Tab-separated table of C-alpha atoms and ligand atoms in Angstrom:
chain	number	residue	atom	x	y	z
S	1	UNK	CA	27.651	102.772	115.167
S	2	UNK	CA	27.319	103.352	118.809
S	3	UNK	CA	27.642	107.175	119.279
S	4	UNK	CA	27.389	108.667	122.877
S	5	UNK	CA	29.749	109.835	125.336
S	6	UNK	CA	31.444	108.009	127.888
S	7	UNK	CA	29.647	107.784	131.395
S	8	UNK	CA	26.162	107.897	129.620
S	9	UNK	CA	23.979	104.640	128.419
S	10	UNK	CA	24.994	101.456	126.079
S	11	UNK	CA	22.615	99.288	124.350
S	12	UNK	CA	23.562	95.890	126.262
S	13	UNK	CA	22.640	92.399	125.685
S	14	UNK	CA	22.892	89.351	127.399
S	15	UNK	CA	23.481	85.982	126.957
S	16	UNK	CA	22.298	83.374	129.972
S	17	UNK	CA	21.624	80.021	129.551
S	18	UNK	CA	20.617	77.623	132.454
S	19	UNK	CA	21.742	74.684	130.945
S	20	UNK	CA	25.423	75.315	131.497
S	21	UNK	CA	25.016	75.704	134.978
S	22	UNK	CA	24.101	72.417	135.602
S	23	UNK	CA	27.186	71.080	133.648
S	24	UNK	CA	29.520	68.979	136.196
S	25	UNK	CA	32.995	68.773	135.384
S	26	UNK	CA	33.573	66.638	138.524
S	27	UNK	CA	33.157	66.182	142.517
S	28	UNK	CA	36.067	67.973	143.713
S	29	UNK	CA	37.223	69.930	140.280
S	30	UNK	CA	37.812	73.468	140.459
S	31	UNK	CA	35.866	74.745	137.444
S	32	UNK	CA	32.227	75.244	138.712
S	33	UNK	CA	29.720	76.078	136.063
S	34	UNK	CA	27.374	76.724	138.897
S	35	UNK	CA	29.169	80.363	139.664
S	36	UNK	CA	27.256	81.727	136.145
S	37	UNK	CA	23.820	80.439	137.595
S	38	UNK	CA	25.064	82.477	140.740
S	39	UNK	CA	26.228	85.403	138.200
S	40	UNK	CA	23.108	85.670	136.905
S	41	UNK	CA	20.849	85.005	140.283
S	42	UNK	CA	22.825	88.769	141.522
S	43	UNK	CA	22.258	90.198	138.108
S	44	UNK	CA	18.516	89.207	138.142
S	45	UNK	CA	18.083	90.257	142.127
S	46	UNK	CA	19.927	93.663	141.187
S	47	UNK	CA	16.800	94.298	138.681
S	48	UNK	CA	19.594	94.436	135.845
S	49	UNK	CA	17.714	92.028	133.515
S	50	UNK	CA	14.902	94.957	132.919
S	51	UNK	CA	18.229	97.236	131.013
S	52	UNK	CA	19.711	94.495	129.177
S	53	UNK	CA	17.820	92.802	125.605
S	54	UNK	CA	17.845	88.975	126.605
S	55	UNK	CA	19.534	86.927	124.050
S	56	UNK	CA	17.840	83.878	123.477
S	57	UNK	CA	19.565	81.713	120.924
S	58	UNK	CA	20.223	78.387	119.680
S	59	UNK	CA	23.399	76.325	120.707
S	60	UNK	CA	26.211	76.702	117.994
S	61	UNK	CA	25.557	74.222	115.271
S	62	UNK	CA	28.157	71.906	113.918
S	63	UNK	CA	29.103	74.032	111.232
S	64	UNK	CA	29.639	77.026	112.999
S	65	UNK	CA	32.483	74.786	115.553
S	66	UNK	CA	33.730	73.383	112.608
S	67	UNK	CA	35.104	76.095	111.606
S	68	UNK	CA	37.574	76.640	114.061
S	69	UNK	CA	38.081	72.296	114.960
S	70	UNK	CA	40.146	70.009	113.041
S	71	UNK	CA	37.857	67.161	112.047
S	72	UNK	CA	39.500	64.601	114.177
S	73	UNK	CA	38.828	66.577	116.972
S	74	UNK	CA	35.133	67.735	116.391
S	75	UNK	CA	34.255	63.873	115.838
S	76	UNK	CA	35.813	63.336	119.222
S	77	UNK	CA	33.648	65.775	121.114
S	78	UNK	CA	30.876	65.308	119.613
S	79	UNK	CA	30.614	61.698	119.761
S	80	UNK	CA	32.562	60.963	122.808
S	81	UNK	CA	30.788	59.680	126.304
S	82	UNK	CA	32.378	58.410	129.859
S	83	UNK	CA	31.019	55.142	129.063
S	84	UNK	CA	32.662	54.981	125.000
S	85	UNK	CA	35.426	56.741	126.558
S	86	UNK	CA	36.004	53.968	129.499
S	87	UNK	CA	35.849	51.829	126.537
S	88	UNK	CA	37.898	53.020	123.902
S	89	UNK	CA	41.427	52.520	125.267
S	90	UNK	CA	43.233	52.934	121.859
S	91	UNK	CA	41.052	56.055	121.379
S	92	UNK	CA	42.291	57.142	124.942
S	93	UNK	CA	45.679	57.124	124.282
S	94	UNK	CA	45.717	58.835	121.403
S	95	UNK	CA	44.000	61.940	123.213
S	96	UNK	CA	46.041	62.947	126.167
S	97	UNK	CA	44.545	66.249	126.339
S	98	UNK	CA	41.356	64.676	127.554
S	99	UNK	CA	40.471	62.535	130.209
S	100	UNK	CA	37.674	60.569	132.615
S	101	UNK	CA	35.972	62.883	135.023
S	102	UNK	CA	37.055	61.266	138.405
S	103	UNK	CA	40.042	60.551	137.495
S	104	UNK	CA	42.475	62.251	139.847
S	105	UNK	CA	42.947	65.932	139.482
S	106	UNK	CA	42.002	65.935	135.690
S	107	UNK	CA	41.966	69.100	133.771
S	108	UNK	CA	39.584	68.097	130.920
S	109	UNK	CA	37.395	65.268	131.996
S	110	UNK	CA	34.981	63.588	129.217
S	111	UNK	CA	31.684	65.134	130.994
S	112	UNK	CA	28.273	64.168	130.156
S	113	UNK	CA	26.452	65.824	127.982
S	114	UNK	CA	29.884	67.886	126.792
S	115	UNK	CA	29.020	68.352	123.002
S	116	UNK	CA	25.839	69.987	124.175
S	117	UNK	CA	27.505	72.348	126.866
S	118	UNK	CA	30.584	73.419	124.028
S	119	UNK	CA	27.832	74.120	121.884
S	120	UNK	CA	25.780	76.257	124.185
S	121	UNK	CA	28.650	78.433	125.311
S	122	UNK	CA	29.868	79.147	122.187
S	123	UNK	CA	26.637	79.586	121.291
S	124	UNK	CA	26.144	82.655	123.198
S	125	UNK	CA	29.916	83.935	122.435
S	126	UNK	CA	28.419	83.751	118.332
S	127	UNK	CA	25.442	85.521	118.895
S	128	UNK	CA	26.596	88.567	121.223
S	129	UNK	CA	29.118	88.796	118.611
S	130	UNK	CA	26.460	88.902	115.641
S	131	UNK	CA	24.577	91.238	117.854
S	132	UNK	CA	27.822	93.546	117.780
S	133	UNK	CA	27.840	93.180	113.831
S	134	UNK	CA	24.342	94.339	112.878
S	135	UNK	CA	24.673	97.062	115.120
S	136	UNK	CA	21.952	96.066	117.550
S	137	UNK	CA	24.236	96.273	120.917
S	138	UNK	CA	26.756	98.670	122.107
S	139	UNK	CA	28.233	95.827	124.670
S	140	UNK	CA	26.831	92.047	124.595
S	141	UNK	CA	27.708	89.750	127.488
S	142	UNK	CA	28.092	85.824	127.595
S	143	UNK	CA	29.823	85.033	131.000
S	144	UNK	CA	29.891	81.660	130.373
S	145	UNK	CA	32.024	81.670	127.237
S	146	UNK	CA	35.647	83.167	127.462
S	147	UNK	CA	37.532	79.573	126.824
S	148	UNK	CA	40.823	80.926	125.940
S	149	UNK	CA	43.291	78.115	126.248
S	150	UNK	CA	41.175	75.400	124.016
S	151	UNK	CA	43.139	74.772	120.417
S	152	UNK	CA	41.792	73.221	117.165
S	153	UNK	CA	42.613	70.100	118.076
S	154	UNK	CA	42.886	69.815	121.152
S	155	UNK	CA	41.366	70.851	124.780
S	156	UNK	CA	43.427	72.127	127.435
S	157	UNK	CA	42.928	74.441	130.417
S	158	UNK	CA	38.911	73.081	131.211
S	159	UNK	CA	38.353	74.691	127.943
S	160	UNK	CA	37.393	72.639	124.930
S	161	UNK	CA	36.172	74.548	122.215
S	162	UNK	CA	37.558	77.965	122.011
S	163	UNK	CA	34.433	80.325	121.665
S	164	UNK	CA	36.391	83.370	121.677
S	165	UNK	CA	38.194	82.213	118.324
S	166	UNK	CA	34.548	81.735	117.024
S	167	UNK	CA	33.516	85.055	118.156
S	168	UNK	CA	36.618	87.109	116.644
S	169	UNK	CA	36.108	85.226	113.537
S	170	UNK	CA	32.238	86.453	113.239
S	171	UNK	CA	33.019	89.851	114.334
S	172	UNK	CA	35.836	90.044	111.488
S	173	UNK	CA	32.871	89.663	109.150
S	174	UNK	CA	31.922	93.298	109.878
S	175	UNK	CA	34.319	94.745	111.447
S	176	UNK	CA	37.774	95.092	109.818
S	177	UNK	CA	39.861	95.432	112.846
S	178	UNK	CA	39.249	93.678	116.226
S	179	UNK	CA	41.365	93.912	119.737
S	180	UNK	CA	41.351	90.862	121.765
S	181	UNK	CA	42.209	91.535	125.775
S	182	UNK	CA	42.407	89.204	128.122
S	183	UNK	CA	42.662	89.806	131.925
S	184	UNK	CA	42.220	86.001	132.663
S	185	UNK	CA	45.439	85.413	135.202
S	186	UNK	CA	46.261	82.784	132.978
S	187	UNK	CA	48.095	83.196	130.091
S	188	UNK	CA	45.106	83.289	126.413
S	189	UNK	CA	47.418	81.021	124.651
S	190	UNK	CA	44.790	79.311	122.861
S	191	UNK	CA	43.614	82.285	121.474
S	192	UNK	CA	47.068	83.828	120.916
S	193	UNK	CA	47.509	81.150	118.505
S	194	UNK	CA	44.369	81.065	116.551
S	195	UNK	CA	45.508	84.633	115.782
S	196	UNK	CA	49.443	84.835	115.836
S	197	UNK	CA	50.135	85.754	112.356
S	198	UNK	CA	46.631	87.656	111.774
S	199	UNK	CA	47.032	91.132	111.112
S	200	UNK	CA	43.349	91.686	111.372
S	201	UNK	CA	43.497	90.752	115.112
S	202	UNK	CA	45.240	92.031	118.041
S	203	UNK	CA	45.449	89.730	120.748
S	204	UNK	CA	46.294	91.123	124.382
S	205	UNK	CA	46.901	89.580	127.655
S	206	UNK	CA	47.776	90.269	131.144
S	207	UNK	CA	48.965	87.216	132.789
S	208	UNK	CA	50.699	85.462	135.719
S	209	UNK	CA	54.238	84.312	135.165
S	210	UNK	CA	56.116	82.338	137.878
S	211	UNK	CA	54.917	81.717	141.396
S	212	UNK	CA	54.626	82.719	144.481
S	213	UNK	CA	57.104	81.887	147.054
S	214	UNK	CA	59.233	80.347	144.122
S	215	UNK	CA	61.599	81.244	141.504
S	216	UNK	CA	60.510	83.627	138.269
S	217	UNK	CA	60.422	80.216	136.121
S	218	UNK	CA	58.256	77.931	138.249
S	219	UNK	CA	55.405	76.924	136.234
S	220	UNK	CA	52.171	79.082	136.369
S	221	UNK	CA	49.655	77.472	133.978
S	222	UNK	CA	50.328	77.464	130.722
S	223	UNK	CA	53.695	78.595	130.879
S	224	UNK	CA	53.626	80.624	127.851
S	225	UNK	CA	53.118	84.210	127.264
S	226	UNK	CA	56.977	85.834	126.968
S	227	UNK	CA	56.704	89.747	126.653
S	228	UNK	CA	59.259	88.168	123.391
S	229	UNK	CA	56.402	86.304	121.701
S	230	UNK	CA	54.945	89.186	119.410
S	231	UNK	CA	53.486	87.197	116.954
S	232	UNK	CA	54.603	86.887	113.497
S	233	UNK	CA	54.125	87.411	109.461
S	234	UNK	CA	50.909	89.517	109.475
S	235	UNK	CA	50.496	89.681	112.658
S	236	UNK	CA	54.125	90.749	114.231
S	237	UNK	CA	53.699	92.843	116.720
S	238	UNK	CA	49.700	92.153	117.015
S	239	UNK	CA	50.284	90.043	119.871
S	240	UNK	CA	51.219	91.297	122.885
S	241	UNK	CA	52.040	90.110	126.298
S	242	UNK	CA	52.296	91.365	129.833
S	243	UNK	CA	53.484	89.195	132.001
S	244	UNK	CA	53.412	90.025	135.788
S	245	UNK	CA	54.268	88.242	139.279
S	246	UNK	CA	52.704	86.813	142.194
S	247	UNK	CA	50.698	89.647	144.067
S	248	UNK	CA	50.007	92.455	141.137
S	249	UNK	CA	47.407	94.458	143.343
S	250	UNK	CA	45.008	97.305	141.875
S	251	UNK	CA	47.174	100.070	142.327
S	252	UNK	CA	50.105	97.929	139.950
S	253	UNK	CA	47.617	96.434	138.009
S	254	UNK	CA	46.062	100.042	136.616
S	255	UNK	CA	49.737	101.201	136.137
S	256	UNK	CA	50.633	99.054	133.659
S	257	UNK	CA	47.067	98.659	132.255
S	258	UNK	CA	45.524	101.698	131.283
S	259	UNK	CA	49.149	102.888	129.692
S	260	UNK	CA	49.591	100.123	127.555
S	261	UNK	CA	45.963	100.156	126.567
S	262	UNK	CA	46.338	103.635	125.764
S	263	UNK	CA	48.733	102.989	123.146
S	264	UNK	CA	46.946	99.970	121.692
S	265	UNK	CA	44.098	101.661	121.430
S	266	UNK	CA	45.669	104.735	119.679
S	267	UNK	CA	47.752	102.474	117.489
S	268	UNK	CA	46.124	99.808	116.733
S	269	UNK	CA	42.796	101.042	116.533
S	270	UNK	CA	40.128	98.773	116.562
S	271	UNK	CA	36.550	98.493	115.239
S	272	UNK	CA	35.627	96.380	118.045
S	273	UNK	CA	36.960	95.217	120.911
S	274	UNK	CA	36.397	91.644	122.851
S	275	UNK	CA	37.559	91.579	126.736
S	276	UNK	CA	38.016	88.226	128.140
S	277	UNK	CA	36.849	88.798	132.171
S	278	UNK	CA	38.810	85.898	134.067
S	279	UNK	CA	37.787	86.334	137.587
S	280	UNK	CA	40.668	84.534	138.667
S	281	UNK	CA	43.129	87.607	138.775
S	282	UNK	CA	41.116	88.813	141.864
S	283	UNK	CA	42.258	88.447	145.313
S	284	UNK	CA	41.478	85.142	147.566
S	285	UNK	CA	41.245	83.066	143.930
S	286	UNK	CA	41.703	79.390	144.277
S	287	UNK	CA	44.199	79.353	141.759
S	288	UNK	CA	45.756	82.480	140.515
S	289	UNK	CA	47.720	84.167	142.843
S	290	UNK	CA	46.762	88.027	142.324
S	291	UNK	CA	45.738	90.249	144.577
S	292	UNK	CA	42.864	92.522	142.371
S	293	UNK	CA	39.898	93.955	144.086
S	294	UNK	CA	36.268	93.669	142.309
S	295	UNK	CA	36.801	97.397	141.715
S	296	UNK	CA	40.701	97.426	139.979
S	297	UNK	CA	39.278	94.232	138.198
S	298	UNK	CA	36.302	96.491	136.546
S	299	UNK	CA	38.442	99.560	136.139
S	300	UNK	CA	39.609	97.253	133.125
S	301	UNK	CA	36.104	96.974	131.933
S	302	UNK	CA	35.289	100.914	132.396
S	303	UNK	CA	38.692	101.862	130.625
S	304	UNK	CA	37.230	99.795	127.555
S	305	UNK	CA	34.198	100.526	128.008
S	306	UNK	CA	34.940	104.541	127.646
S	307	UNK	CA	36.541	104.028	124.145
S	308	UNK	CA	32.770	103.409	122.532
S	309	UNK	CA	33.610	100.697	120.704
S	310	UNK	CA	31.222	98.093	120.345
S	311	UNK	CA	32.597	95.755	123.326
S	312	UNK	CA	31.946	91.884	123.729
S	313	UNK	CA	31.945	90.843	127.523
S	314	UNK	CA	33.291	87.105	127.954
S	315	UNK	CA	33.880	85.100	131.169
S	316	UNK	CA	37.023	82.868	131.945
S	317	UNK	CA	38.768	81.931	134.614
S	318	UNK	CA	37.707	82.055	138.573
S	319	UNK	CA	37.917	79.527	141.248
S	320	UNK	CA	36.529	81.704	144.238
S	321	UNK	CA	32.980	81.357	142.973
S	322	UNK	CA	31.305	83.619	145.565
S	323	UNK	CA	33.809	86.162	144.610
S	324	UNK	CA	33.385	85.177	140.646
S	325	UNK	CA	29.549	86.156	140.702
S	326	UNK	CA	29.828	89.560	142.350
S	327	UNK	CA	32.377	90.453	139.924
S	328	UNK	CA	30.873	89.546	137.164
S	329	UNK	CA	27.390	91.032	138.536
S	330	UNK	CA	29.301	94.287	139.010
S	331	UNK	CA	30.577	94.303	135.823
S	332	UNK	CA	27.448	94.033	134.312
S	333	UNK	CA	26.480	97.104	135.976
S	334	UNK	CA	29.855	98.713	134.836
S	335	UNK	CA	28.947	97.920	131.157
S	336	UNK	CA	25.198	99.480	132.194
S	337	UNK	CA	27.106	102.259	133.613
S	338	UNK	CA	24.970	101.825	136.918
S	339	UNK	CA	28.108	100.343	139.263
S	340	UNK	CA	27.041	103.203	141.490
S	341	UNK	CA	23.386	102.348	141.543
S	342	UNK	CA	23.804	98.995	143.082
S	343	UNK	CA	23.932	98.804	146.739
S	344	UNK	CA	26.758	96.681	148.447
S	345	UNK	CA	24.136	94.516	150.471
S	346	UNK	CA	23.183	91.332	148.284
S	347	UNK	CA	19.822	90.962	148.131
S	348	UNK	CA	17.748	88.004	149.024
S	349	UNK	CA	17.294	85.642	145.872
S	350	UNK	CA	17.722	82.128	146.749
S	351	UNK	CA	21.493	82.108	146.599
S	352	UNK	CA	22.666	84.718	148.880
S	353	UNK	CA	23.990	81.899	151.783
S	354	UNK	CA	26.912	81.494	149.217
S	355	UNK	CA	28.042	85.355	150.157
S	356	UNK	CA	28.576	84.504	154.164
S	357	UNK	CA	32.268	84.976	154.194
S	358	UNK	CA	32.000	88.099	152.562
S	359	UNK	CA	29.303	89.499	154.844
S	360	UNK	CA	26.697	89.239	152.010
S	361	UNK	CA	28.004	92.676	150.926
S	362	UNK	CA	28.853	92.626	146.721
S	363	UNK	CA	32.266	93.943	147.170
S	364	UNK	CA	34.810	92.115	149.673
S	365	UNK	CA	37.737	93.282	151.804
S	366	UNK	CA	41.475	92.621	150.257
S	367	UNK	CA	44.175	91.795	152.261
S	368	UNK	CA	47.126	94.109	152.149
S	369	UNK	CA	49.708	91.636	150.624
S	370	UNK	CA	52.954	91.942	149.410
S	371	UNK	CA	53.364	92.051	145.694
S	372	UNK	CA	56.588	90.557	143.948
S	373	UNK	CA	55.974	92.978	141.645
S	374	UNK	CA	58.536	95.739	142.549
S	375	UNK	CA	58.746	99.331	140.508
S	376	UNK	CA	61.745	97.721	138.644
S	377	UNK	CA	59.825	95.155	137.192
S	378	UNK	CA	56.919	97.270	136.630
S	379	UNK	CA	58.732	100.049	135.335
S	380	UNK	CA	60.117	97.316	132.828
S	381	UNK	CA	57.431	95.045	131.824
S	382	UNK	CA	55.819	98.707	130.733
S	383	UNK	CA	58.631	100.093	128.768
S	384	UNK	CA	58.938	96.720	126.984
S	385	UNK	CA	55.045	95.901	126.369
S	386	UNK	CA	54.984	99.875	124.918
S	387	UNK	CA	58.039	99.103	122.883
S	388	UNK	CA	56.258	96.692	121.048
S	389	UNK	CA	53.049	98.293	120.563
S	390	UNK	CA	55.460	101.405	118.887
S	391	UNK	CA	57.096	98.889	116.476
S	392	UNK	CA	53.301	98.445	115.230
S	393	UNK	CA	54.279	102.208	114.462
S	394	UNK	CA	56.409	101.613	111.635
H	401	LIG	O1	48.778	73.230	135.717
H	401	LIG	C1	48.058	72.518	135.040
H	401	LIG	C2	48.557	71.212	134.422
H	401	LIG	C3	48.918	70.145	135.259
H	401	LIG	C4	48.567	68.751	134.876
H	401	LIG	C5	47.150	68.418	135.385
H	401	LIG	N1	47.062	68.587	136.835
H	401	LIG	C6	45.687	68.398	137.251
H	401	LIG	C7	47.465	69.954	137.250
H	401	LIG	C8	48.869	70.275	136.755
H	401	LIG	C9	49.947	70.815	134.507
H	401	LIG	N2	46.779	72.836	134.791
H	401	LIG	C10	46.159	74.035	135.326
H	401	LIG	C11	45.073	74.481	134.364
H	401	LIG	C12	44.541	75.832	134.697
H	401	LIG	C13	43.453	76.222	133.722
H	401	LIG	C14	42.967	77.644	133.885
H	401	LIG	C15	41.812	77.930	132.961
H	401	LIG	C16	41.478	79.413	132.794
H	401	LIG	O2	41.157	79.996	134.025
H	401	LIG	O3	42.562	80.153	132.297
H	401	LIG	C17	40.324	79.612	131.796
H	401	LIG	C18	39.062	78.929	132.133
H	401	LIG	C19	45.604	73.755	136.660
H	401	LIG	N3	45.829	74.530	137.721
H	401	LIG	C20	45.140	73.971	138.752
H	401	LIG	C21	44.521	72.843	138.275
H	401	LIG	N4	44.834	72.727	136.973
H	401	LIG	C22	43.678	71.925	139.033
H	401	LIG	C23	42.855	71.050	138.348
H	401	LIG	C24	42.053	70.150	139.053
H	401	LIG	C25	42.059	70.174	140.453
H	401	LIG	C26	42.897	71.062	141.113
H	401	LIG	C27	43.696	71.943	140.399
H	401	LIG	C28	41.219	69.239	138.406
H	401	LIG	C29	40.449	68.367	139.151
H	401	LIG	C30	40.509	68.414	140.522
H	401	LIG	N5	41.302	69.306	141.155
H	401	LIG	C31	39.693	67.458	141.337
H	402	LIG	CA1	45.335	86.724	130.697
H	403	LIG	ZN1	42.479	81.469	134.280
């Protein structure tokens, strides 16, 4: 097992694969694959490929999605096209969860070629995590996987098949405890329920609840995510949520963070650990309504990071995808431990006219906002996330 002291070197490997970058989920939808191909442009121009093992693998097979798909569902996926799709209408019905790229403002659209791009994500999510198990990697990275809100049988949230299930489930095969964290702004429902009454896995997210601008109930995707909702049977009290408002800024964000992971940590202790990277918690996102730094957003992955347990790296969320790729390129250095090697000035490589309104620098000013997050709330979303984590206690 990986054995040196925080601050010095991991064994990292990486998982890129070009073929999801060219995956289209629609004209004007939000969810770009292209911001991994920019991910890994940064990551290649930063000269981090020459510290990282490249992992070149196969897309997951069949029988490795089955195992988390109800059959109905997996025959869907697999064998479903626009043009059967257009088709199909009885099929159609019967499958709200999906629907016809184009379409207005769909979340899951029936892509081309959508079997193949599941399969190649949670491809890489499989393999980092077998690359945890044998003990060849300290941290492995797949930035395109991290597909938290996609169920058995059904898709939901752009997210179809839910590689992170996949990955937890192959990392259970060596290790007998594993934390799940998830700093997506969104809710990890999907996962959260894979897991609920597991008492082999923790799951763990940090979420927006409510708003901006609007009352504490307005809908924030998925809606879920109650500090209540602990999990049950097995696994009561191994799932844990923080819910936080519009605003949460580094500063906040850290407070309630690195306390409650603390704890976890300490009382849970896991074998391994798998951190779910959503870029859209940072500031200026498209969607989430946050106000992180690059910086506060990688202090999660340092904190981790400095427990030395093997660590698997996993995308998400992010709708800012200039912002997405320097994030994730940063982290990458963070899990290198060379964030203070890199220099802030992007260098040339082919993509850098995406960086203009950040002034091609890596890192990117944040607007002093206000956060609806006041010490009240702080002071009680922490007292009642580390209530829970003490019941685990007893
Ligand atoms: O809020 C929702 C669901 C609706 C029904 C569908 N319409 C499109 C939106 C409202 C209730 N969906 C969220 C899903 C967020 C998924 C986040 C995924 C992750 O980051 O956690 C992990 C990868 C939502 N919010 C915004 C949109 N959908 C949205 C979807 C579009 C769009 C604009 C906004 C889809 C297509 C197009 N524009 C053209
Ligand atoms: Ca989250
Ligand atoms: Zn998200």
């Amino acid at each position: 097992s990986p054995s040196c002291p925080d601050g010095s070197k991991r064994r990292v490997c990486y998982y890129y694969d070009a073929g999801i970058a060219n995956v289209d989920y629609g004209a004007h939808h939000v969810m770009v694959p292209r911001r991994v191909a920019m991910t890994h442009g940064l990551v290649a121009s930063y000269g981090l490929l020459r510290d990282m093992e490249l992992l070149r693998t196969r897309p997951a097979t069949q029988d490795e999605i089955a195992y988390i798909l109800t059959d109905d569902y997996l025959r869907l996926l697999r064998d479903l096209t626009p043009d059967t799709y257009r088709a199909d209408s009885a099929r159609r019905h019967k499958i709200g969860a999906l629907s016809l790229s184009g379409d207005e403002r769909n979340d899951n659209p029936v892509i081309d070629g959508l079997w193949d791009y599941c399969a190649r994500y949670a491809g890489g999510s499989l393999a980092a995590a077998r690359a945890l198990g044998t003990g060849t990697s300290d941290i492995a990275i797949n930035w395109s996987g991290g597909m938290h809100h996609a169920c058995s049988g059904e898709a939901s949230g752009f997210c179809y098949v839910n590689d992170i299930a996949l990955a937890l489930t192959e990392l259970l095969a060596t290790f007998p405890r594993v934390l799940y964290v998830d700093i997506d702004v969104h809710h990890g429902d999907g996962v959260e329920k894979y897991f609920a009454s597991d008492g082999k896995v923790m799951t763990v997210s940090f979420h927006q609840f409510g708003r901006a601008g609007k009352g504490d109930d307005t809908f924030f995707f998925p809606g879920t995510g109650n500090a209540k909702d602990v999990g049950e049977g097995e696994g009561k009290y191994r799932t844990l949520n923080v819910p936080m408002k519009a605003g949460m800024d580094d500063t906040g964000y850290k407070e309630l963070f690195v306390p409650i992971m603390r704890e976890v940590m300490e009382v849970f202790r896991p074998d391994a650990v798998v951190l779910q990277c959503g870029a859209d918690s940072l500031s200026g996102d498209r969607l989430g309504e946050f106000n992180l730094s690059i910086r506060g957003h990688a202090e999660c992955v340092a904190y981790l990071r400095s427990f030395n347990v093997p660590l698997l790296l996993l995308g998400g969320g992010g709708y800012t995808i200039n912002h997405v790729a320097s994030c994730w390129c940063y982290e990458t250095a963070v899990a290198l431990g060379k964030e203070k090697e890199i220099p802030d000035d992007i260098p040339h490589h082919g993509y850098e006219h995406y960086y203009k309104d950040q002034g091609y620098k890596l890192h990117y000013a944040v607007p002093k906002a206000g956060t609806k997050n006041t010490k009240d709330h702080m002071d009680n979303i922490r007292k009642e996330a580390l209530k829970n984590v003490e019941k685990l206690h007893e």
